[in-house]
Amino acid sequence: DQQVKQNSPSLSVQEGRISILNCDYTNSMFDYFLWYKKYPAEGPTFLISISSIKDKNEDGRFTVFLNKSAKHLSLHIVPSQPGDSAVYFCAASSLTGNQFYFGTGTSLTVIP
Amino acid sequence: DAMVIQNPRYQVTQFGKPVTLSCSQTLNHNVMYWYQQKSSQAPKLLFHYYDKDFNNEADTPDNFQSRRPNTSFCFLDIRSPGLGDAAMYLCATSPQTSGSGTQYFGPGTRLLVL
């Protein structure tokens, strides 16, 4: 049973525009969420996180929004750059737990 | 640079022939994880070590075993690989097991079973 879902396998965006990647989760016990970025032939690298006490966390061009009632989070990248082209994984955990549950990833292509 | 290293990057084995994948870290993290990721699927946790304490996921097949001889190294042993075990295997580390700990991933080993 997939507890973290990324329903869009791919997304294409023009350079300079906003990229919005979405993630849904089913487990109400999750209270910590992360986004990872993965380039081909490399492992996932941590991008940004948010805990359930917040509804927004911003780091430069990257902002993560959390809607607990809808069990939904999104990653906004603005402005998008060609170097942002990668696969983005959403992950969730509970602060008292010991594992992360990953989504299937969304492949972002930023077109120059 | 502190990092997570996986060797080899690509491994080909024969059906039923035991294979070992290795992971090492220079981060001195307490926790090491092994994930299996099949094409277009989410990474799936197989097991993790907190120091020497081994934690197996309930649905990890017995065919998969792990060893952690010291803080820096962790091995994944597949005793009798089947065709369904062909996947990317990701090693990750974390300073702590709590859900707020960021995981640091290696580049992965892609396993092909012939």
Short mmCIF file of C-alpha atoms in Angstrom, two decimals:
data_model
loop_
_atom_site.label_atom_id
_atom_site.label_comp_id
_atom_site.label_asym_id
_atom_site.label_seq_id
_atom_site.Cartn_x
_atom_site.Cartn_y
_atom_site.Cartn_z
CA ASP A 1 0.00 0.00 0.00
CA GLN A 2 1.56 3.23 -1.19
CA GLN A 3 1.38 5.71 1.67
CA VAL A 4 3.02 8.52 -0.27
CA LYS A 5 1.85 9.23 -3.79
CA GLN A 6 3.17 11.40 -6.56
CA ASN A 7 0.55 11.15 -9.26
CA SER A 8 2.42 13.03 -11.97
CA PRO A 9 5.27 10.94 -13.37
CA SER A 10 6.59 13.87 -15.38
CA LEU A 11 6.36 17.64 -15.72
CA SER A 12 7.77 20.06 -18.31
CA VAL A 13 8.18 23.75 -17.60
CA GLN A 14 9.72 26.67 -19.47
CA GLU A 15 12.84 28.21 -17.98
CA GLY A 16 11.95 31.13 -15.71
CA ARG A 17 8.47 29.85 -14.97
CA ILE A 18 7.22 28.21 -11.80
CA SER A 19 7.42 24.44 -11.34
CA ILE A 20 4.87 22.91 -8.99
CA LEU A 21 5.36 19.31 -7.93
CA ASN A 22 2.65 17.62 -5.89
CA CYS A 23 2.58 14.88 -3.30
CA ASP A 24 -0.25 13.25 -1.36
CA TYR A 25 -0.05 11.02 1.68
CA THR A 26 -2.52 8.78 3.45
CA ASN A 27 -1.04 8.25 6.92
CA SER A 28 -2.20 10.92 9.37
CA MET A 29 0.69 9.97 11.68
CA PHE A 30 3.20 11.49 9.28
CA ASP A 31 4.54 14.73 10.66
CA TYR A 32 7.77 15.31 8.79
CA PHE A 33 8.14 15.65 5.05
CA LEU A 34 11.09 15.96 2.75
CA TRP A 35 11.82 16.49 -0.91
CA TYR A 36 14.79 14.84 -2.55
CA LYS A 37 16.25 15.57 -5.95
CA LYS A 38 17.90 12.90 -8.06
CA TYR A 39 20.08 13.31 -11.11
CA PRO A 40 20.78 10.32 -13.38
CA ALA A 41 23.51 8.02 -12.07
CA GLU A 42 23.48 9.73 -8.69
CA GLY A 43 21.71 9.01 -5.43
CA PRO A 44 18.89 11.23 -4.17
CA THR A 45 20.05 14.39 -2.43
CA PHE A 46 18.12 16.25 0.22
CA LEU A 47 16.45 19.43 -1.00
CA ILE A 48 14.05 20.82 1.58
CA SER A 49 11.89 19.62 4.46
CA ILE A 50 8.91 20.72 6.51
CA SER A 51 7.45 19.59 9.81
CA SER A 52 3.76 19.46 10.49
CA ILE A 53 3.87 22.46 12.81
CA LYS A 54 4.44 24.63 9.77
CA ASP A 55 2.54 25.10 6.56
CA LYS A 56 5.35 26.63 4.57
CA ASN A 57 9.11 26.43 4.40
CA GLU A 58 11.23 28.43 2.02
CA ASP A 59 14.84 28.04 0.93
CA GLY A 60 15.90 30.29 -1.90
CA ARG A 61 14.03 29.33 -5.04
CA PHE A 62 12.42 26.35 -3.35
CA THR A 63 9.29 26.49 -1.21
CA VAL A 64 7.38 23.59 0.25
CA PHE A 65 3.75 23.98 1.25
CA LEU A 66 1.93 21.59 3.56
CA ASN A 67 -1.84 21.23 3.78
CA LYS A 68 -2.43 18.83 6.65
CA SER A 69 -6.18 18.70 6.32
CA ALA A 70 -5.87 17.64 2.69
CA LYS A 71 -2.79 15.46 3.39
CA HIS A 72 -1.08 17.22 0.54
CA LEU A 73 2.23 18.92 0.05
CA SER A 74 3.75 20.68 -2.89
CA LEU A 75 7.16 21.90 -3.94
CA HIS A 76 7.39 25.19 -5.79
CA ILE A 77 10.49 26.11 -7.74
CA VAL A 78 10.64 29.66 -8.98
CA PRO A 79 12.17 30.65 -11.25
CA SER A 80 12.85 27.24 -12.77
CA GLN A 81 16.28 26.68 -14.30
CA PRO A 82 17.52 24.00 -16.71
CA GLY A 83 19.75 22.65 -13.92
CA ASP A 84 16.60 21.83 -11.97
CA SER A 85 15.81 19.07 -14.46
CA ALA A 86 15.84 15.91 -12.34
CA VAL A 87 13.56 13.42 -10.63
CA TYR A 88 11.99 14.75 -7.44
CA PHE A 89 10.95 12.39 -4.67
CA CYS A 90 8.61 13.25 -1.86
CA ALA A 91 9.16 11.41 1.44
CA ALA A 92 7.30 11.31 4.74
CA SER A 93 7.91 10.01 8.23
CA SER A 94 6.71 10.34 11.76
CA LEU A 95 9.04 12.02 14.23
CA THR A 96 8.82 8.99 16.48
CA GLY A 97 9.33 6.57 13.63
CA ASN A 98 12.46 5.24 12.07
CA GLN A 99 11.82 5.11 8.38
CA PHE A 100 10.83 7.30 5.51
CA TYR A 101 8.18 6.43 2.98
CA PHE A 102 8.92 7.61 -0.52
CA GLY A 103 6.74 8.50 -3.46
CA THR A 104 7.45 7.20 -6.96
CA GLY A 105 8.99 10.46 -8.11
CA THR A 106 8.20 13.16 -10.66
CA SER A 107 10.60 13.79 -13.50
CA LEU A 108 10.93 17.53 -14.06
CA THR A 109 12.24 18.90 -17.34
CA VAL A 110 12.99 22.61 -17.54
CA ILE A 111 13.09 23.72 -21.15
CA PRO A 112 15.57 26.49 -21.95
CA ASP B 1 34.30 15.35 1.09
CA ALA B 2 32.23 13.26 3.47
CA MET B 3 30.11 10.89 1.48
CA VAL B 4 28.34 7.60 0.97
CA ILE B 5 30.07 5.24 -1.45
CA GLN B 6 28.59 2.20 -3.10
CA ASN B 7 30.50 -0.47 -4.94
CA PRO B 8 30.15 -1.67 -7.54
CA ARG B 9 27.93 0.77 -9.43
CA TYR B 10 26.75 -2.02 -11.71
CA GLN B 11 26.60 -5.69 -10.80
CA VAL B 12 25.64 -8.57 -13.04
CA THR B 13 24.95 -11.93 -11.47
CA GLN B 14 23.40 -15.19 -12.50
CA PHE B 15 20.10 -16.54 -11.32
CA GLY B 16 20.69 -18.21 -7.94
CA LYS B 17 24.31 -17.08 -7.59
CA PRO B 18 24.96 -15.22 -4.31
CA VAL B 19 25.95 -11.59 -4.64
CA THR B 20 27.15 -8.96 -2.19
CA LEU B 21 26.75 -5.23 -2.55
CA SER B 22 28.79 -2.89 -0.41
CA CYS B 23 28.33 0.54 1.08
CA SER B 24 30.75 2.69 3.00
CA GLN B 25 30.40 6.09 4.60
CA THR B 26 32.74 8.78 5.83
CA LEU B 27 29.99 10.69 7.63
CA ASN B 28 30.31 8.66 10.85
CA HIS B 29 26.54 8.32 10.99
CA ASN B 30 24.92 5.89 13.39
CA VAL B 31 22.26 4.67 11.02
CA MET B 32 22.64 2.91 7.70
CA TYR B 33 19.78 1.89 5.42
CA TRP B 34 19.34 -0.35 2.40
CA TYR B 35 16.60 0.44 -0.10
CA GLN B 36 15.48 -1.43 -3.18
CA GLN B 37 14.14 0.64 -6.04
CA LYS B 38 12.57 -0.94 -9.11
CA SER B 39 11.85 0.98 -12.26
CA SER B 40 9.19 3.69 -11.82
CA GLN B 41 8.64 2.67 -8.23
CA ALA B 42 9.38 4.32 -4.91
CA PRO B 43 12.49 3.28 -3.00
CA LYS B 44 11.47 0.50 -0.62
CA LEU B 45 13.24 0.10 2.71
CA LEU B 46 14.68 -3.39 3.18
CA PHE B 47 16.36 -2.92 6.59
CA HIS B 48 18.42 -0.55 8.62
CA TYR B 49 21.09 -0.62 11.30
CA TYR B 50 21.26 1.67 14.27
CA ASP B 51 24.87 1.10 15.26
CA LYS B 52 24.95 -2.70 15.46
CA ASP B 53 21.22 -3.09 16.05
CA PHE B 54 19.66 -4.68 13.00
CA ASN B 55 16.07 -3.81 12.04
CA ASN B 56 14.43 -5.87 9.34
CA GLU B 57 11.29 -4.70 7.59
CA ALA B 58 8.46 -7.21 7.94
CA ASP B 59 8.09 -7.75 4.22
CA THR B 60 11.78 -8.04 3.37
CA PRO B 61 12.36 -11.52 1.91
CA ASP B 62 14.66 -13.90 3.80
CA ASN B 63 16.77 -14.01 0.66
CA PHE B 64 18.13 -10.60 1.66
CA GLN B 65 20.61 -10.35 4.50
CA SER B 66 22.83 -7.60 5.77
CA ARG B 67 26.04 -7.19 7.72
CA ARG B 68 27.57 -4.17 9.38
CA PRO B 69 31.05 -5.05 10.62
CA ASN B 70 31.80 -1.51 11.75
CA THR B 71 30.41 2.02 11.64
CA SER B 72 31.75 2.73 8.17
CA PHE B 73 30.68 -0.34 6.21
CA CYS B 74 27.44 -2.12 5.50
CA PHE B 75 26.84 -5.03 3.13
CA LEU B 76 23.76 -6.36 1.41
CA ASP B 77 23.86 -10.08 0.67
CA ILE B 78 21.38 -11.63 -1.73
CA ARG B 79 21.66 -15.35 -1.15
CA SER B 80 19.87 -16.63 -4.24
CA PRO B 81 19.01 -13.80 -6.61
CA GLY B 82 15.92 -14.21 -8.71
CA LEU B 83 14.94 -12.29 -11.81
CA GLY B 84 12.63 -10.19 -9.66
CA ASP B 85 15.55 -8.94 -7.59
CA ALA B 86 16.93 -6.93 -10.49
CA ALA B 87 16.74 -3.36 -9.25
CA MET B 88 18.67 -0.36 -8.07
CA TYR B 89 19.92 -0.81 -4.52
CA LEU B 90 20.42 2.39 -2.58
CA CYS B 91 22.40 2.75 0.62
CA ALA B 92 21.69 5.71 2.87
CA THR B 93 22.96 7.01 6.19
CA SER B 94 21.52 9.23 8.86
CA PRO B 95 22.87 10.58 12.14
CA GLN B 96 19.75 9.42 13.97
CA THR B 97 16.72 7.25 13.52
CA SER B 98 14.14 9.83 14.39
CA GLY B 99 11.87 10.90 11.60
CA SER B 100 13.47 14.32 11.45
CA GLY B 101 16.84 12.96 10.39
CA THR B 102 17.83 13.68 6.82
CA GLN B 103 19.14 10.68 4.94
CA TYR B 104 22.23 10.86 2.78
CA PHE B 105 22.22 8.52 -0.17
CA GLY B 106 24.92 6.81 -2.13
CA PRO B 107 24.75 6.66 -5.94
CA GLY B 108 23.27 3.18 -5.89
CA THR B 109 24.22 -0.20 -7.35
CA ARG B 110 22.21 -1.42 -10.29
CA LEU B 111 21.83 -5.19 -10.12
CA LEU B 112 21.11 -7.25 -13.20
CA VAL B 113 20.18 -10.90 -12.81
CA LEU B 114 20.68 -13.14 -15.85
#
